[in-house]
XYZ file of C-alpha atoms in Angstrom:
328
model
C -99.553 -94.539 38.424
C -98.625 -98.123 37.705
C -95.175 -99.584 37.931
C -94.043 -101.482 34.623
C -93.729 -105.039 35.915
C -96.681 -107.393 36.119
C -96.109 -111.023 37.534
C -98.438 -113.422 35.901
C -98.790 -117.133 37.324
C -100.874 -119.796 35.883
C -102.174 -123.004 37.556
C -103.716 -126.067 36.028
C -106.188 -127.758 38.301
C -107.793 -130.730 36.468
C -107.483 -129.078 33.073
C -108.943 -125.731 34.313
C -106.510 -122.984 33.864
C -106.448 -120.377 36.591
C -104.663 -117.217 36.130
C -103.198 -115.192 38.937
C -102.084 -111.577 38.397
C -99.804 -109.903 41.033
C -99.460 -106.201 40.347
C -96.447 -104.484 41.699
C -97.892 -101.401 43.273
C -96.271 -98.210 44.362
C -95.889 -97.971 48.009
C -98.893 -95.833 48.575
C -101.258 -97.555 45.934
C -103.660 -100.098 47.204
C -105.765 -102.520 45.011
C -108.754 -99.842 45.456
C -106.259 -97.492 43.817
C -105.434 -99.928 41.182
C -109.203 -100.539 40.311
C -109.377 -96.625 39.848
C -106.198 -96.818 37.705
C -107.976 -99.381 35.405
C -111.203 -97.402 35.434
C -109.309 -94.059 34.630
C -107.521 -95.990 31.779
C -110.741 -97.277 30.295
C -112.498 -94.053 30.654
C -109.571 -92.015 28.756
C -109.490 -94.700 25.977
C -113.175 -95.893 26.032
C -111.829 -99.242 25.319
C -111.362 -102.272 27.419
C -109.028 -103.602 24.981
C -106.894 -100.693 24.667
C -106.953 -100.277 28.564
C -105.773 -103.826 29.037
C -102.675 -103.374 26.696
C -101.817 -99.989 28.441
C -101.813 -101.631 31.854
C -100.454 -105.174 30.573
C -103.204 -106.945 32.071
C -105.838 -109.088 30.420
C -109.124 -107.683 29.165
C -111.257 -110.132 31.418
C -108.984 -108.626 34.343
C -110.080 -105.182 33.037
C -113.689 -106.207 33.094
C -113.491 -107.690 36.475
C -112.116 -104.561 38.090
C -114.861 -102.313 36.557
C -117.484 -104.807 37.569
C -116.006 -104.561 41.207
C -116.245 -100.697 41.203
C -119.598 -100.682 39.863
C -120.823 -103.140 42.559
C -118.867 -100.921 45.083
C -120.619 -97.780 44.052
C -123.951 -99.643 43.046
C -124.019 -97.577 39.647
C -122.837 -98.505 35.986
C -120.148 -96.591 35.096
C -120.081 -97.520 31.284
C -122.945 -98.077 28.679
C -122.629 -99.568 25.274
C -123.583 -97.669 22.246
C -123.340 -100.328 19.392
C -119.692 -101.434 19.322
C -118.526 -98.479 21.439
C -118.607 -97.532 25.134
C -119.192 -94.156 26.785
C -119.103 -93.100 30.499
C -122.429 -92.796 32.428
C -123.160 -89.959 34.579
C -121.925 -91.784 37.480
C -118.770 -92.535 35.526
C -118.245 -88.894 34.527
C -118.584 -88.114 38.114
C -115.879 -90.991 39.179
C -113.559 -89.918 36.277
C -113.485 -86.347 37.981
C -112.759 -87.616 41.460
C -110.053 -89.885 40.089
C -108.336 -87.278 38.258
C -108.319 -85.091 41.438
C -107.012 -87.962 43.328
C -104.167 -88.884 40.907
C -103.154 -85.125 40.815
C -102.874 -85.171 44.592
C -100.710 -88.436 44.538
C -98.347 -86.817 41.962
C -97.839 -83.762 44.090
C -97.369 -86.034 47.175
C -94.531 -87.780 45.253
C -92.918 -84.662 44.229
C -93.079 -82.656 47.394
C -91.784 -85.603 49.532
C -89.280 -86.197 47.033
C -88.222 -82.750 46.993
C -87.560 -82.804 51.038
C -84.602 -85.066 50.202
C -83.464 -83.090 47.175
C -84.884 -85.740 44.565
C -86.994 -84.653 41.809
C -88.642 -87.589 39.877
C -91.605 -88.879 38.133
C -93.397 -88.455 34.772
C -94.267 -84.951 33.334
C -96.851 -85.058 30.552
C -96.223 -82.258 28.279
C -97.921 -80.916 25.177
C -96.532 -78.522 22.430
C -97.981 -77.165 19.519
C -96.382 -77.517 16.054
C -93.804 -74.760 15.599
C -92.802 -75.036 19.372
C -92.384 -78.927 18.945
C -90.403 -78.645 15.653
C -88.041 -75.474 16.270
C -88.015 -74.452 19.919
C -88.443 -77.226 22.506
C -85.827 -79.950 21.460
C -82.751 -78.224 23.213
C -84.751 -77.457 26.263
C -85.807 -80.862 26.739
C -82.192 -81.932 26.101
C -80.769 -79.697 28.793
C -83.725 -80.693 31.133
C -83.049 -84.422 30.801
C -79.331 -83.814 31.614
C -80.259 -82.024 34.810
C -83.053 -84.041 35.841
C -82.410 -87.575 34.962
C -85.067 -89.098 37.091
C -88.141 -86.841 35.583
C -89.337 -88.785 32.508
C -90.958 -86.732 29.889
C -94.039 -87.916 27.800
C -94.496 -85.227 24.882
C -97.384 -84.947 22.593
C -97.721 -82.386 19.868
C -100.542 -80.989 17.756
C -101.864 -77.506 16.692
C -102.666 -75.011 19.586
C -106.464 -76.069 19.731
C -105.492 -79.736 20.292
C -102.996 -79.097 22.766
C -105.514 -76.864 24.822
C -107.888 -79.631 24.499
C -105.453 -82.231 25.792
C -104.801 -80.013 29.046
C -108.626 -79.363 29.562
C -109.185 -83.151 29.328
C -106.030 -83.486 31.728
C -104.082 -85.753 29.177
C -101.108 -83.353 30.056
C -99.926 -81.356 32.748
C -98.314 -78.405 31.120
C -98.422 -77.138 27.395
C -96.700 -74.676 25.381
C -98.730 -72.988 22.470
C -98.595 -70.388 19.782
C -100.725 -67.473 20.580
C -103.359 -67.135 23.272
C -106.871 -68.303 23.220
C -109.618 -67.535 25.825
C -110.419 -70.582 27.846
C -111.368 -69.316 31.306
C -110.116 -72.726 32.898
C -106.503 -72.099 31.452
C -103.843 -69.930 32.849
C -101.434 -68.404 30.307
C -97.646 -67.513 30.944
C -95.638 -65.562 28.405
C -92.629 -67.642 27.573
C -90.767 -66.539 24.184
C -91.444 -63.727 21.837
C -91.964 -64.540 18.308
C -92.490 -62.603 14.812
C -94.345 -64.100 11.923
C -93.185 -62.802 8.568
C -94.236 -63.042 5.049
C -92.248 -65.457 3.023
C -91.845 -66.576 -0.480
C -89.443 -69.124 -2.623
C -86.146 -67.347 -3.986
C -87.700 -67.745 -7.592
C -91.075 -65.980 -6.776
C -91.645 -62.731 -8.751
C -91.908 -60.813 -5.732
C -88.758 -62.187 -3.960
C -86.772 -58.959 -4.778
C -89.341 -56.470 -3.670
C -88.533 -54.607 -0.359
C -92.066 -54.003 0.602
C -95.460 -55.331 -0.581
C -98.771 -53.124 -0.494
C -102.114 -54.396 0.478
C -103.086 -54.798 -3.065
C -100.396 -57.038 -3.970
C -101.059 -59.259 -1.202
C -104.655 -59.674 -2.237
C -103.560 -60.596 -5.732
C -101.070 -63.088 -4.532
C -101.636 -66.873 -3.696
C -101.025 -68.221 -0.298
C -100.317 -71.575 1.318
C -101.796 -71.549 5.023
C -101.792 -73.559 8.010
C -105.044 -75.602 8.895
C -107.907 -74.570 11.057
C -107.034 -74.635 14.874
C -103.655 -73.406 14.333
C -102.374 -70.719 16.911
C -100.484 -69.214 14.113
C -103.685 -68.641 11.991
C -105.516 -67.024 14.598
C -102.616 -64.595 15.288
C -102.305 -63.662 11.443
C -105.979 -63.030 11.310
C -105.870 -60.537 14.167
C -102.917 -58.724 12.671
C -104.507 -58.369 9.319
C -107.685 -56.679 10.787
C -105.256 -53.956 11.906
C -104.720 -52.905 8.248
C -108.328 -53.540 7.204
C -107.918 -57.316 5.828
C -108.732 -60.732 7.052
C -107.465 -64.153 6.265
C -110.807 -64.904 4.621
C -109.729 -62.032 2.082
C -106.664 -63.965 0.900
C -106.464 -66.256 -2.137
C -105.794 -69.576 -0.314
C -104.287 -72.164 -2.843
C -103.818 -74.988 -0.159
C -103.800 -75.468 3.412
C -101.168 -77.851 5.085
C -100.645 -79.230 8.495
C -97.146 -78.428 9.181
C -94.704 -75.599 8.736
C -92.026 -77.828 7.176
C -94.575 -78.823 4.287
C -95.435 -75.035 3.893
C -91.902 -74.236 3.305
C -91.303 -77.074 0.931
C -94.374 -75.887 -1.009
C -92.987 -72.318 -1.226
C -89.906 -73.649 -2.826
C -91.775 -75.378 -5.576
C -94.557 -72.802 -6.294
C -95.365 -68.967 -6.577
C -97.110 -68.967 -3.265
C -96.686 -66.768 -0.199
C -96.991 -67.801 3.395
C -96.763 -66.576 7.030
C -94.285 -68.320 8.929
C -92.673 -67.774 12.238
C -88.923 -66.451 12.157
C -87.926 -69.514 14.474
C -88.820 -71.850 11.592
C -86.817 -69.950 8.946
C -83.214 -70.045 10.123
C -81.725 -72.783 7.839
C -83.702 -71.465 4.774
C -82.627 -67.743 5.204
C -79.073 -68.851 5.674
C -79.241 -70.927 2.508
C -81.296 -68.288 0.621
C -83.922 -70.726 -0.471
C -86.671 -68.614 1.151
C -86.914 -64.665 1.442
C -88.858 -62.388 3.856
C -91.173 -59.644 2.331
C -91.979 -56.643 4.286
C -95.663 -55.575 4.184
C -96.583 -51.924 4.557
C -98.110 -51.299 7.981
C -98.253 -55.186 8.941
C -96.325 -56.184 12.103
C -97.204 -59.703 13.514
C -95.866 -60.317 16.776
C -96.962 -62.815 19.434
C -95.719 -64.923 22.422
C -95.402 -68.506 22.883
C -97.237 -69.471 26.118
C -97.121 -71.893 28.835
C -100.545 -73.116 29.537
C -101.787 -74.950 32.879
C -105.238 -75.350 34.454
C -106.070 -72.862 36.963
C -105.395 -73.725 40.606
C -102.301 -74.976 42.447
C -99.618 -76.178 39.686
C -98.149 -79.483 40.110
C -94.491 -79.587 41.102
C -92.980 -81.256 37.996
C -94.723 -78.676 35.603
C -93.251 -75.957 37.719
C -89.641 -77.485 37.573
C -89.897 -77.739 33.915
C -91.262 -74.128 33.452
C -88.549 -72.573 35.595
C -85.935 -74.462 33.785
C -87.282 -73.540 30.160
C -87.299 -69.830 31.124
C -83.928 -69.858 32.647
C -82.513 -71.813 29.477
C -84.175 -69.021 27.115
C -82.887 -66.169 29.142
C -79.233 -67.498 29.149
C -79.272 -67.794 25.289
């Protein structure tokens, strides 16, 4: 919401230093808007110090703006709990309205710029682990070439973390593995994926054409951490053949596909991995795919947005990504 540049001027009157901070606001942004920006930044970080750093102003200036808002609304917005702060009920209400207001501002910017064929702004995007590592980079590169005035801020994490970021409005659009059941979230199919059983080339089962259910139960596994969309999809598919993830002998849980692949190359474990993540290893022959009798694990990567009218930048990116994939 705030432009990057802050002008600071210092005056010395009889030994008293007075700091004047002039903030370069957007054309639509009043000082009241900026106070809300300060409040929003404190509320998201629950820290006056971190908010000051993010906004390029001093901590006393942050405190001043919050105090003025509290006086304006005759309500405390934050309360201290030891060394931490948390939102009061009034603060939670103001945060909800502030988020809605800033959403309106972003849509105004986009819609008005679109009238003169300009697309600009900042898109806050989230991608789950497999998507961010193996899917999204060429899409981002193509998007930046076409829409140079749109800045992308990307965060990544597991599916659960990306959904939470969307629900907390830290991002406008997400791409995740698998599909959960949050009623507030809209899911749009993006790319079909297959999850396959994999082992290192030196594993005793590497030459097997197909494994039985019994062989799987006797094997050791390396798995993703809890909260992973991949893990949820695997568990659902295993139930179709009378098994569960809980039935597997899990030797270790790791937080990324890259670490799992490396572990497989140095152990006699098996792992379930997206085929999108295996291109290089299959070409080099360092990892092998093993079929499992009766087991077929397919899923989609999904775009996720909050229900309601989607913002313009998200729609531009979503359409670009779908077109880029269809042209492959």
